[in-house]
Short mmCIF file of C-alpha atoms and ligand atoms in Angstrom, two decimals:
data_model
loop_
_atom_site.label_atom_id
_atom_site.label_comp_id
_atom_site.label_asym_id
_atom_site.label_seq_id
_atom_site.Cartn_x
_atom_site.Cartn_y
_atom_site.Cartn_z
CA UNK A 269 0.84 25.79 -7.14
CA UNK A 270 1.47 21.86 -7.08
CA UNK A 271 0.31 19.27 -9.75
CA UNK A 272 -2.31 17.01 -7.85
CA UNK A 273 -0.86 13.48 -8.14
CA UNK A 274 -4.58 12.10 -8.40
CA UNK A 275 -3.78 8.33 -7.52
CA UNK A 276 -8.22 7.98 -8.04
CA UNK A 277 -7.72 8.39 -11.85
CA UNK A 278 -4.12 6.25 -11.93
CA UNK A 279 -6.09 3.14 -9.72
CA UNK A 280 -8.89 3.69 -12.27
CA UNK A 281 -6.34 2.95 -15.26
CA UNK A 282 -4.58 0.59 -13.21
CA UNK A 283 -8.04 -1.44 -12.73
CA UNK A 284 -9.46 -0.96 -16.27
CA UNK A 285 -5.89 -2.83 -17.56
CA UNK A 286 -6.27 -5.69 -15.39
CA UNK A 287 -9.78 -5.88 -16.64
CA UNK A 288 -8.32 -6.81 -19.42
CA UNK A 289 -5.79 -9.48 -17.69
CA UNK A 290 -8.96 -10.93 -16.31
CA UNK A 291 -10.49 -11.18 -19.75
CA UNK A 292 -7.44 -13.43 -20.77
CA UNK A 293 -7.31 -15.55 -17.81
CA UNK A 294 -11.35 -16.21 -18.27
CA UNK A 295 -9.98 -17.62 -21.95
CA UNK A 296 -8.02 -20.07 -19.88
CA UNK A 297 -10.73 -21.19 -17.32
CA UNK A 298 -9.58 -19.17 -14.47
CA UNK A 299 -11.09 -16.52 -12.24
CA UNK A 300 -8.56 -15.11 -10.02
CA UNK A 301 -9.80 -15.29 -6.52
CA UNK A 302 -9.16 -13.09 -3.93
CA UNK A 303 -9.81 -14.14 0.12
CA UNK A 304 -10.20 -11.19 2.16
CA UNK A 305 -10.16 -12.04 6.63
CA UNK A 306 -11.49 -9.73 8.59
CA UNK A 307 -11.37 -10.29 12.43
CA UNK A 308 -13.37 -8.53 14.71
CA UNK A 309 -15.02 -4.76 14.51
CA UNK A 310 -12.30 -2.44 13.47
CA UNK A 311 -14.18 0.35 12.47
CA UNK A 312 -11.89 1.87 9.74
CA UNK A 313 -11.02 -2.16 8.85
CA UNK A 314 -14.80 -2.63 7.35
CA UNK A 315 -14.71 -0.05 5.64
CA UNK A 316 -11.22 -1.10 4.00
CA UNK A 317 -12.16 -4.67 3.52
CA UNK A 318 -15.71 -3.45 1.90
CA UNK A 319 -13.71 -1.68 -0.76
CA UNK A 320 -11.27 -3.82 -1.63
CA UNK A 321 -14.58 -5.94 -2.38
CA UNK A 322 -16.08 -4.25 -4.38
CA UNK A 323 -12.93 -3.28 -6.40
CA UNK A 324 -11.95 -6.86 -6.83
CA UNK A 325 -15.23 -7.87 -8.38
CA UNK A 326 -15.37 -4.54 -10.84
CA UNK A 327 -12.63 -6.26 -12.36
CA UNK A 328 -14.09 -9.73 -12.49
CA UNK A 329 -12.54 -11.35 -9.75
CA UNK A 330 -13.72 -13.82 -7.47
CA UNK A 331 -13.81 -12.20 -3.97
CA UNK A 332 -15.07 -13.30 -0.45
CA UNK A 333 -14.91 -12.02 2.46
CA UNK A 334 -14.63 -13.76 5.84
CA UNK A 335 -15.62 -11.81 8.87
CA UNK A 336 -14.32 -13.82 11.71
CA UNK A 337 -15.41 -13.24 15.74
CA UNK A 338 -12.75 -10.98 17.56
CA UNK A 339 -12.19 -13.57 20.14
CA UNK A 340 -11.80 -15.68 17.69
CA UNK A 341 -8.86 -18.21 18.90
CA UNK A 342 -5.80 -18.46 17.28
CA UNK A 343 -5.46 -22.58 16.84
CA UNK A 344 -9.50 -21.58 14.75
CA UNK A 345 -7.98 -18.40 12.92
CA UNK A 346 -4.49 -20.54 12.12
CA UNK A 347 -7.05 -23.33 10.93
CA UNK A 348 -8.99 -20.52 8.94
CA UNK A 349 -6.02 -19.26 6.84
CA UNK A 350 -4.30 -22.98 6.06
CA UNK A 351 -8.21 -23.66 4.49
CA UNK A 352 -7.66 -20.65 2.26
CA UNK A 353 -4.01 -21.68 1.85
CA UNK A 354 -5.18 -25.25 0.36
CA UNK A 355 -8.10 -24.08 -0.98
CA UNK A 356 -7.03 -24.02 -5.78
CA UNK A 357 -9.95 -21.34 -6.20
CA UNK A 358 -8.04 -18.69 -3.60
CA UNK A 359 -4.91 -16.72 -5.68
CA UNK A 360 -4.55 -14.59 -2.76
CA UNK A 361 -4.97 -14.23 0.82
CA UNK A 362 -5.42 -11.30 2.89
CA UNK A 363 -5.61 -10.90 6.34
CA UNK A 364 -6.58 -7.58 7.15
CA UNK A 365 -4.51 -5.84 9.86
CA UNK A 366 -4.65 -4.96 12.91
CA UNK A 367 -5.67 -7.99 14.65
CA UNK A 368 -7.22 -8.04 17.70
CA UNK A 369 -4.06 -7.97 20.53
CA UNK A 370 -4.47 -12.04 21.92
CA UNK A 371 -3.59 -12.76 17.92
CA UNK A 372 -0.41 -12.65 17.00
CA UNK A 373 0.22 -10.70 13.49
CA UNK A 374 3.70 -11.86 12.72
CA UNK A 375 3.28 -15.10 13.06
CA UNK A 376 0.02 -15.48 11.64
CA UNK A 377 1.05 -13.35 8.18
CA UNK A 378 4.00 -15.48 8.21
CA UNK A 379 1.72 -18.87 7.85
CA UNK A 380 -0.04 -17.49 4.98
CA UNK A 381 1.36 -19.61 2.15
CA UNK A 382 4.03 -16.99 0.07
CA UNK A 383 2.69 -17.97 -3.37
CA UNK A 384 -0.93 -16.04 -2.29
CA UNK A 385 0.84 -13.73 -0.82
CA UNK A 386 -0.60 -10.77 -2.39
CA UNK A 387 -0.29 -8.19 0.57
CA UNK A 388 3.53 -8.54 0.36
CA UNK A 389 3.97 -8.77 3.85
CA UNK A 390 5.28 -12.11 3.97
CA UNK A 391 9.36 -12.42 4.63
CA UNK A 392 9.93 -13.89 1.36
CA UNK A 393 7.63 -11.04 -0.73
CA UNK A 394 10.03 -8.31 1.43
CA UNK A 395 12.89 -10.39 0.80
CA UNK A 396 12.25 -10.33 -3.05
CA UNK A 397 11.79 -6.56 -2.95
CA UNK A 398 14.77 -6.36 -0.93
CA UNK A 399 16.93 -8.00 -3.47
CA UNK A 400 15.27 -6.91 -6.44
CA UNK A 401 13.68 -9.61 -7.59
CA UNK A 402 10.10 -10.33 -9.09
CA UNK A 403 7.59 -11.20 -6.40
CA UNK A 404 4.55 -9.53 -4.39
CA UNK A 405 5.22 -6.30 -3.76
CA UNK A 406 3.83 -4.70 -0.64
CA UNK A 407 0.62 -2.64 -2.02
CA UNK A 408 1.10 0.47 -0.33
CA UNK A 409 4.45 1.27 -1.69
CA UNK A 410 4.31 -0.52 -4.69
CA UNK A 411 1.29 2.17 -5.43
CA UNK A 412 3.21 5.45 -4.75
CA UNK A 413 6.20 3.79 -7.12
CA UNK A 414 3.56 3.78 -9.78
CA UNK A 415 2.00 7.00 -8.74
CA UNK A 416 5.36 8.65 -9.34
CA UNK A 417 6.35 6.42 -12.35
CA UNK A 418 3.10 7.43 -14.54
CA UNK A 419 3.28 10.76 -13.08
CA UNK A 420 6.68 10.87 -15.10
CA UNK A 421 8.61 12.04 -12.29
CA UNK A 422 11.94 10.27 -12.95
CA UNK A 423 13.38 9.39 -9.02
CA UNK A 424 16.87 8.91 -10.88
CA UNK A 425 19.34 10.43 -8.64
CA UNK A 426 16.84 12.14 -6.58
CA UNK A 427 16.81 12.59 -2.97
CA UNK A 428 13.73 10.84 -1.15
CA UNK A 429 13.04 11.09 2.16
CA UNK A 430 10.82 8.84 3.89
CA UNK A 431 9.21 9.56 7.13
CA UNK A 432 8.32 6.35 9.06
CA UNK A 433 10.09 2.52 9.03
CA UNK A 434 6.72 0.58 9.58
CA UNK A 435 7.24 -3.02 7.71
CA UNK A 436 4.60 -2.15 5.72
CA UNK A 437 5.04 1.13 4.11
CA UNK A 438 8.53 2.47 4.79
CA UNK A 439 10.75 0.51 4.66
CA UNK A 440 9.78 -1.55 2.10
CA UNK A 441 9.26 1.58 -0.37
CA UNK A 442 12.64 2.40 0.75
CA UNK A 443 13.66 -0.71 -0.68
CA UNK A 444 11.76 -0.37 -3.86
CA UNK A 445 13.16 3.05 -4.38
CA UNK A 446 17.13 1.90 -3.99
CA UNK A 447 16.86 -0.83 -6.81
CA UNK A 448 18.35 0.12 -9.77
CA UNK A 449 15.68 0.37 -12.12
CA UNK A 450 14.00 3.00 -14.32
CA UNK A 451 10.82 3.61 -11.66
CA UNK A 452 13.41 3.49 -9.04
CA UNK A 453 17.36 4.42 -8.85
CA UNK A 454 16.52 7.12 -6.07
CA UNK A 455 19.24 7.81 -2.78
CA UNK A 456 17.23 7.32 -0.16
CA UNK A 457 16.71 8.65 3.55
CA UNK A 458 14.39 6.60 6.31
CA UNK A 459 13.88 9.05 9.43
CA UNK A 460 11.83 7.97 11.98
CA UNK A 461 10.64 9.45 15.55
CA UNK A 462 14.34 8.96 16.78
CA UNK A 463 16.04 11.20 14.08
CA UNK A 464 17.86 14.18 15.17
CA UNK A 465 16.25 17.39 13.74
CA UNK A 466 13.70 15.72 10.71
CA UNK A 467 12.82 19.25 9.01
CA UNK A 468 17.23 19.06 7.88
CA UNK A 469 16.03 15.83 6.04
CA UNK A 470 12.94 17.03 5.11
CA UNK A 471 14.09 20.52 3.75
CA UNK A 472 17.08 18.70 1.76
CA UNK A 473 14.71 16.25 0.18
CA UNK A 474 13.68 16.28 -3.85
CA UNK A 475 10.85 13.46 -2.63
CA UNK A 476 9.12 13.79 0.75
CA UNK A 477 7.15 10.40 1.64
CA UNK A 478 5.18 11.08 4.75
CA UNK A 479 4.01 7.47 6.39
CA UNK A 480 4.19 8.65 10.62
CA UNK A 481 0.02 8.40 11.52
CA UNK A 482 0.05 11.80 12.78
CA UNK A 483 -2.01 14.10 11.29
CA UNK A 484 -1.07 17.01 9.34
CA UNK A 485 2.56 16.78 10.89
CA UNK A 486 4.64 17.93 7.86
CA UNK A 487 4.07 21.31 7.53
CA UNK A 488 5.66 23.96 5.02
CA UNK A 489 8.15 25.35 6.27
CA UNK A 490 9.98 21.33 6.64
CA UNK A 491 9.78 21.37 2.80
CA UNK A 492 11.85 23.08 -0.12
CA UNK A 493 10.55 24.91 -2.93
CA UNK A 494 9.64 22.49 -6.32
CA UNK A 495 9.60 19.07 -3.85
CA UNK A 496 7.47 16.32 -4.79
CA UNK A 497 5.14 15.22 -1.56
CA UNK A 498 3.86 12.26 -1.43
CA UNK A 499 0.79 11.69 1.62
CA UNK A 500 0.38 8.34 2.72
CA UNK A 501 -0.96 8.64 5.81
CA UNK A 502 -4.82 8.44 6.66
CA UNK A 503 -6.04 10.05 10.19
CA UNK A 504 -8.92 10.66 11.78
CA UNK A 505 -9.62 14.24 12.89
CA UNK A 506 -12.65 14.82 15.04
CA UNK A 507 -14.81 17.68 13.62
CA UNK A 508 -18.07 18.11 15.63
CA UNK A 509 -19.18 20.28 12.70
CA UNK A 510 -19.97 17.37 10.24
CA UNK A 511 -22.33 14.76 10.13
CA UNK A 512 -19.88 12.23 11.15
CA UNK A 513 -18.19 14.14 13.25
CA UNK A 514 -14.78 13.73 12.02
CA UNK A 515 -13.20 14.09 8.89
CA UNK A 516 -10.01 12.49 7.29
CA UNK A 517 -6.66 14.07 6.70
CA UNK A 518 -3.34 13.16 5.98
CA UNK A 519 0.01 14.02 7.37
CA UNK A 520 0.77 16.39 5.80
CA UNK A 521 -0.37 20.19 6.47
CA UNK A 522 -1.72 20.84 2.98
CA UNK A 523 -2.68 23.99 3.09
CA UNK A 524 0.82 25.36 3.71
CA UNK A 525 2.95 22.63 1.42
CA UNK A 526 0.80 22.50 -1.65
CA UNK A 527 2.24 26.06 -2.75
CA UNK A 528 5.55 24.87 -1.87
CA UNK A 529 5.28 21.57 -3.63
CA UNK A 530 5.43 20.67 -7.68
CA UNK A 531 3.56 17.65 -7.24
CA UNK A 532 1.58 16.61 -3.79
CA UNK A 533 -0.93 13.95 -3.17
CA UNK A 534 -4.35 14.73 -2.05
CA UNK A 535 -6.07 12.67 1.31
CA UNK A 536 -8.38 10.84 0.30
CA UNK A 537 -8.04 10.07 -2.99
CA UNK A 538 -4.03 10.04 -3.10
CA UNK A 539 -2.07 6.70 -1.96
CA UNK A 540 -5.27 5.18 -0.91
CA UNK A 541 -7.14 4.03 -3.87
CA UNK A 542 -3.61 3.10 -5.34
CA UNK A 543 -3.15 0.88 -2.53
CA UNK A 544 -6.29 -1.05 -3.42
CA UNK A 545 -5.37 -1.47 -7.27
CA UNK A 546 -1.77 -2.41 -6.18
CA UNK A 547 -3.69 -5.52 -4.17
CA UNK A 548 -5.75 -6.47 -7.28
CA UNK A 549 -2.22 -6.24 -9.49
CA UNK A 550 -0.52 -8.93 -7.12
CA UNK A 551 -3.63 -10.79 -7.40
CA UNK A 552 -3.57 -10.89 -11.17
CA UNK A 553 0.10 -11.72 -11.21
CA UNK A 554 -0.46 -14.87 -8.85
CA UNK A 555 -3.53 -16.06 -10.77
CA UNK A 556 -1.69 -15.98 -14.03
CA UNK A 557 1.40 -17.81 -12.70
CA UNK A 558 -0.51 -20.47 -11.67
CA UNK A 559 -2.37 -20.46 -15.63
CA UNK A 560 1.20 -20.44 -16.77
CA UNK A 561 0.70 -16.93 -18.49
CA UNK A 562 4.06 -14.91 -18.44
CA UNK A 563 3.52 -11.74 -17.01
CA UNK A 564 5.70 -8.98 -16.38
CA UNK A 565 4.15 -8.13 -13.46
CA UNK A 566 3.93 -4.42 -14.87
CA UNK A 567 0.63 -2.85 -14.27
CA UNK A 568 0.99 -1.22 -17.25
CA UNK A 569 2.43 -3.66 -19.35
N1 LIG B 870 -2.94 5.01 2.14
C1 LIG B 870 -2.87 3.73 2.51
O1 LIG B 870 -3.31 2.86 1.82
C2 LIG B 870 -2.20 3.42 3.80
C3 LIG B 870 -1.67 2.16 4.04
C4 LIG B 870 -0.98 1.93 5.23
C5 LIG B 870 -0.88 2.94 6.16
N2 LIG B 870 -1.48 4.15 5.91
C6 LIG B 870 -1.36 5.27 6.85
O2 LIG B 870 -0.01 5.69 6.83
C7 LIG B 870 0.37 6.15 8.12
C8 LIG B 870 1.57 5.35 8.59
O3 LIG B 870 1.19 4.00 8.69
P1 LIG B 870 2.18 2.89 9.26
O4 LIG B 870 1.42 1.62 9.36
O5 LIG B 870 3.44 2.93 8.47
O6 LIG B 870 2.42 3.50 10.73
P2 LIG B 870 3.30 2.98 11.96
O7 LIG B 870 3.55 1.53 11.88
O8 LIG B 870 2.66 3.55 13.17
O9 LIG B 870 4.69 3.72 11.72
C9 LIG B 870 4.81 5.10 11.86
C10 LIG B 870 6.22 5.50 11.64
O10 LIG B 870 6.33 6.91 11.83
C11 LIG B 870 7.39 7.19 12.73
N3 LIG B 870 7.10 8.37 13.53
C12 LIG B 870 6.15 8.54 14.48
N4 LIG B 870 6.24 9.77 15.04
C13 LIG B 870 7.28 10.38 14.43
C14 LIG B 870 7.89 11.64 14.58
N5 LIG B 870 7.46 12.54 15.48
N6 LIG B 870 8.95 11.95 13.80
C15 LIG B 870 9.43 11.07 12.90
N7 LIG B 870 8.89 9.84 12.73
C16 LIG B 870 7.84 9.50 13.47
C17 LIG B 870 7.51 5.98 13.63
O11 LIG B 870 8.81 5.93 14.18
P3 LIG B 870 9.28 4.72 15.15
O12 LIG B 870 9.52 3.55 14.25
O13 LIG B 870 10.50 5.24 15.77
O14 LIG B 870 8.14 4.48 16.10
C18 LIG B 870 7.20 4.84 12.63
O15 LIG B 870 8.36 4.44 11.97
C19 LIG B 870 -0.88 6.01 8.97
O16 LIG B 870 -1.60 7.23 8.94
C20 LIG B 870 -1.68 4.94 8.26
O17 LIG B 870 -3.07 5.05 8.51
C21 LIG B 870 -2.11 4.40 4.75
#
């Protein structure tokens, strides 16, 4: 039976340190501020933004929310961001993803100003985590490095395989996994929906990272005995047979890799609150560079 890598309880720890962080920076005058954009009516969108809202201020930060009109244009929504850009008060900026299709994302993450840059989407926060150097670090991997890290699973010379190249999750963990470092140092694998026979990666892999969108996809029999699985994905499964008639998996099949696995995320509650507490780290980090207070950038520092 697999450990339950229960990324709730690390986001908790990760949220009651920067508490503290918060604590210090209120010594110095400064709140650290976090701007959250919202465009349009993206179901699953309000219910992200909503909780990265109420996580922010559990810690003490400043956070506000702008829900902007989904026909919104872009000149107003490119106005919108350079406010929050110029605006001291704002340590980060956020604009949540996906954007209605007349916007367009690259260009409009690109414009958000890389110092507030806690999502870690910007070309210069993947450039950093490319080389290796300090920066934002996109939230969603930077959470399952820590998930692993204070799990005590050493990646040192370990095999991971990721499953999916999106900008936002794999390839950046990829990235974050290759550096040589002591949460890191890992060969790594990205497949994606053009690799030749997946379950010959999968089945050789020490770490299987699952980030595809399809649900339950990575069954048992693609993993080996005593691998570590990590779950990002989060789908939406109709089920007629509860109240909101669908419920939320990842995907991975757990029922047939958790008794393969030594250590497997759980949907919800795995990559998904980490996610959240990475977002509040980078926003931390940025308002305590600008307060001149020399942080390692180490959530648990
Ligand atoms: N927990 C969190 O906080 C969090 C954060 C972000 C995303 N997510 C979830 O994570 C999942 C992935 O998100 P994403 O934004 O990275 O998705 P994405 O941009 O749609 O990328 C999916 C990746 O999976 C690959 N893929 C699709 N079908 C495949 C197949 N049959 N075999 C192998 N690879 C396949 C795609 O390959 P191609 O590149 O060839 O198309 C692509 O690289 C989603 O469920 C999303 O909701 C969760």
């Amino acid at each position: 039976m697999a450990q339950i890598l229960d990324g709730k309880k690390v986001a908790q720890e990760v949220r009651s340190l920067l508490k503290g962080r918060v604590a210090r920076l209120a010594d110095k005058g400064v709140v650290p501020g976090l701007s959250v954009t919202l465009v349009g009516e993206d179901a699953a969108s309000k219910v992200y933004v909503a909780s990265k809202d109420a996580a922010a201020k559990e810690v003490g930060m400043m956070a506000s929310t702008h829900r902007l009109p989904a026909d919104i244009s872009e000149a107003e929504l490119r106005a919108h961001l350079i406010a929050q850009n110029n605006d001291p008060s704002v340590h980060g900026i956020l604009l949540q993803l996906p954007l209605p299709k007349h916007l367009p994302e690259d260009s409009l993450l690109n414009l958000i100003a890389a110092d507030k840059d806690v999502d870690g989407f910007h070309p210069v926060s993947l450039g950093n985590v490319m080389l290796g150097r300090p920066g934002f670090k996109p939230c969603t991997p930077w959470g399952v490095q820590v998930l692993l890290h204070r799990a005590g699973i050493s990646l040192k010379g370990k095999h991971v395989v990721i499953v999916g190249r999106s900008n936002i999750v794999g390839k950046p963990l990829a990235n974050l996994l290759v550096q040589k470092a002591a949460d890191a140092d890992a060969t790594v694998t990205v497949c994606h929906s053009g690799t030749r026979d997946l379950a010959r990666f999968t089945r050789e892999a020490d770490v299987v990272v699952a980030a595809i969108g399809r649900a339950e996809f990575i069954t048992g029999d693609m993993v080996r005995e005593g691998a570590v699985v990590v779950d990002v994905g989060i789908n939406r499964v109709e089920d007629a047979s509860l109240p909101k008639g669908y419920r939320l998996c990842g995907d991975v099949h757990f029922a047939s890799v958790e008794p393969k696995a030594s250590f497997i995320t759980p949907v919800p509650g795995g990559v998904g609150p980490m996610t959240i507490a990475m977002l509040l780290a980078n926003t931390v980090w940025s308002a305590e560079l600008k307060a001149g207070i020399d942080s390692k950038h180490d959530p648990f520092q």
